[in-house]
């Protein structure tokens, strides 16, 4: 597992320059039009909350939805996007029962642990409500006590 974490970290290491902003876009468990479900937010919602002084810097996009990456490039090609090159579901195609698009729990854990290491380089985070975003925020504060949460 240690080698897998190192390999995932190394894949992204050179692409994240500082200062940077983490943008966490969670969508795979969104169920539209149900009162108690997670709300869907378009990329514009996240980008609109991106501080103006961060728009020329690296945005480390963390998402479980391949559509979010497509939207980022289509609607915001001027922004400097960085993200892990990995298999993702599109929208809700994975459903509740298939939360590991790679079909490898070991790889998914390596990706999560490498991500927790990589986000410590950034000092701003844009996110909606999720437990993982709260974990990201806690981990990012280790290196940046004055972390900007947006």
C-alpha positions as a Python dict, from the first residue, in 0.01 Angstrom:
ca = {
    (1, 'X'): (0, 0, 0),
    (2, 'X'): (285, 241, 79),
    (3, 'X'): (418, 210, -277),
    (4, 'X'): (69, 267, -421),
    (5, 'X'): (30, 584, -213),
    (6, 'X'): (372, 704, -325),
    (7, 'X'): (289, 629, -690),
    (8, 'X'): (-40, 822, -672),
    (9, 'X'): (132, 1112, -497),
    (10, 'X'): (412, 1117, -757),
    (11, 'X'): (162, 1134, -1043),
    (12, 'X'): (32, 1467, -912),
    (13, 'X'): (336, 1604, -734),
    (14, 'X'): (470, 1816, -1020),
    (15, 'X'): (132, 1948, -1135),
    (16, 'X'): (32, 2126, -816),
    (17, 'X'): (215, 2453, -781),
    (18, 'X'): (161, 2681, -485),
    (19, 'X'): (-26, 2883, -393),
    (20, 'X'): (-325, 2668, -482),
    (21, 'X'): (-691, 2617, -401),
    (22, 'X'): (-866, 2286, -342),
    (23, 'X'): (-1210, 2261, -501),
    (24, 'X'): (-1413, 1962, -377),
    (25, 'X'): (-1710, 1877, -601),
    (26, 'X'): (-1908, 1581, -471),
    (27, 'X'): (-2185, 1451, -691),
    (28, 'X'): (-2202, 1072, -716),
    (29, 'X'): (-2467, 1037, -448),
    (30, 'X'): (-2685, 1325, -568),
    (31, 'X'): (-3044, 1222, -626),
    (32, 'X'): (-3236, 1496, -800),
    (33, 'X'): (-3575, 1613, -674),
    (34, 'X'): (-3576, 1419, -348),
    (35, 'X'): (-3623, 1625, -37),
    (36, 'X'): (-3351, 1461, 174),
    (37, 'X'): (-3085, 1404, -93),
    (38, 'X'): (-2758, 1585, -146),
    (39, 'X'): (-2813, 1892, -362),
    (40, 'X'): (-2658, 1911, -709),
    (41, 'X'): (-2437, 2214, -770),
    (42, 'X'): (-2305, 2306, -1116),
    (43, 'X'): (-1938, 2397, -1152),
    (44, 'X'): (-2040, 2762, -1180),
    (45, 'X'): (-2149, 2757, -814),
    (46, 'X'): (-1802, 2650, -702),
    (47, 'X'): (-1616, 2881, -941),
    (48, 'X'): (-1834, 3177, -838),
    (49, 'X'): (-1708, 3124, -482),
    (50, 'X'): (-1345, 3111, -592),
    (51, 'X'): (-1172, 3426, -463),
    (52, 'X'): (-1076, 3658, -750),
    (53, 'X'): (-712, 3663, -641),
    (54, 'X'): (-697, 3280, -678),
    (55, 'X'): (-815, 3257, -1039),
    (56, 'X'): (-463, 3263, -1185),
    (57, 'X'): (-335, 2992, -953),
    (58, 'X'): (-365, 2614, -956),
    (59, 'X'): (-705, 2471, -867),
    (60, 'X'): (-674, 2115, -738),
    (61, 'X'): (-1010, 1971, -840),
    (62, 'X'): (-1127, 1681, -626),
    (63, 'X'): (-1437, 1516, -764),
    (64, 'X'): (-1607, 1181, -796),
    (65, 'X'): (-1781, 1288, -1119),
    (66, 'X'): (-1612, 1284, -1461),
    (67, 'X'): (-1875, 1535, -1576),
    (68, 'X'): (-1736, 1795, -1333),
    (69, 'X'): (-1396, 1774, -1501),
    (70, 'X'): (-1556, 1811, -1844),
    (71, 'X'): (-1753, 2114, -1722),
    (72, 'X'): (-1441, 2271, -1572),
    (73, 'X'): (-1256, 2252, -1904),
    (74, 'X'): (-1556, 2348, -2118),
    (75, 'X'): (-1680, 2647, -1920),
    (76, 'X'): (-1359, 2761, -1747),
    (77, 'X'): (-1070, 2680, -1984),
    (78, 'X'): (-881, 2987, -1862),
    (79, 'X'): (-840, 2839, -1513),
    (80, 'X'): (-542, 2618, -1428),
    (81, 'X'): (-702, 2285, -1335),
    (82, 'X'): (-515, 2000, -1174),
    (83, 'X'): (-671, 1667, -1075),
    (84, 'X'): (-587, 1303, -1035),
    (85, 'X'): (-609, 1113, -1362),
    (86, 'X'): (-826, 821, -1249),
    (87, 'X'): (-1147, 643, -1333),
    (88, 'X'): (-1462, 823, -1219),
    (89, 'X'): (-1831, 761, -1264),
    (90, 'X'): (-2038, 1002, -1472),
    (91, 'X'): (-2317, 1151, -1265),
    (92, 'X'): (-2498, 887, -1064),
    (93, 'X'): (-2405, 588, -1285),
    (94, 'X'): (-2221, 416, -999),
    (95, 'X'): (-2522, 437, -769),
    (96, 'X'): (-2510, 381, -394),
    (97, 'X'): (-2370, 30, -420),
    (98, 'X'): (-2070, 94, -653),
    (99, 'X'): (-1860, 356, -480),
    (100, 'X'): (-1525, 236, -615),
    (101, 'X'): (-1513, 313, -989),
    (102, 'X'): (-1171, 153, -1025),
    (103, 'X'): (-1312, -169, -874),
    (104, 'X'): (-1000, -175, -657),
    (105, 'X'): (-1055, -77, -292),
    (106, 'X'): (-677, -80, -244),
    (107, 'X'): (-627, 177, -523),
    (108, 'X'): (-913, 392, -391),
    (109, 'X'): (-753, 401, -44),
    (110, 'X'): (-414, 489, -198),
    (111, 'X'): (-578, 774, -391),
    (112, 'X'): (-750, 908, -78),
    (113, 'X'): (-430, 897, 128),
    (114, 'X'): (-223, 1059, -151),
    (115, 'X'): (-492, 1327, -183),
    (116, 'X'): (-478, 1402, 190),
    (117, 'X'): (-105, 1457, 153),
    (118, 'X'): (-135, 1672, -162),
    (119, 'X'): (-403, 1908, -30),
    (120, 'X'): (-170, 2022, 247),
    (121, 'X'): (8, 2236, -14),
    (122, 'X'): (-300, 2450, -68),
    (123, 'X'): (-427, 2723, 163),
    (124, 'X'): (-782, 2776, 34),
    (125, 'X'): (-1070, 2533, -11),
    (126, 'X'): (-1404, 2569, -193),
    (127, 'X'): (-1661, 2300, -114),
    (128, 'X'): (-2019, 2209, -39),
    (129, 'X'): (-2130, 2006, 260),
    (130, 'X'): (-1962, 1667, 304),
    (131, 'X'): (-1770, 1476, 566),
    (132, 'X'): (-1475, 1436, 329),
    (133, 'X'): (-1459, 1814, 280),
    (134, 'X'): (-1448, 1853, 659),
    (135, 'X'): (-1160, 1604, 671),
    (136, 'X'): (-981, 1792, 393),
    (137, 'X'): (-1021, 2114, 588),
    (138, 'X'): (-875, 1960, 905),
    (139, 'X'): (-579, 1814, 717),
    (140, 'X'): (-513, 2139, 529),
    (141, 'X'): (-505, 2332, 858),
    (142, 'X'): (-200, 2132, 967),
    (143, 'X'): (11, 2332, 723),
    (144, 'X'): (-204, 2644, 707),
    (145, 'X'): (-355, 2749, 1041),
    (146, 'X'): (-522, 3046, 866),
    (147, 'X'): (-687, 2830, 600),
    (148, 'X'): (-945, 3013, 389),
    (149, 'X'): (-1273, 2817, 369),
    (150, 'X'): (-1513, 2931, 98),
}
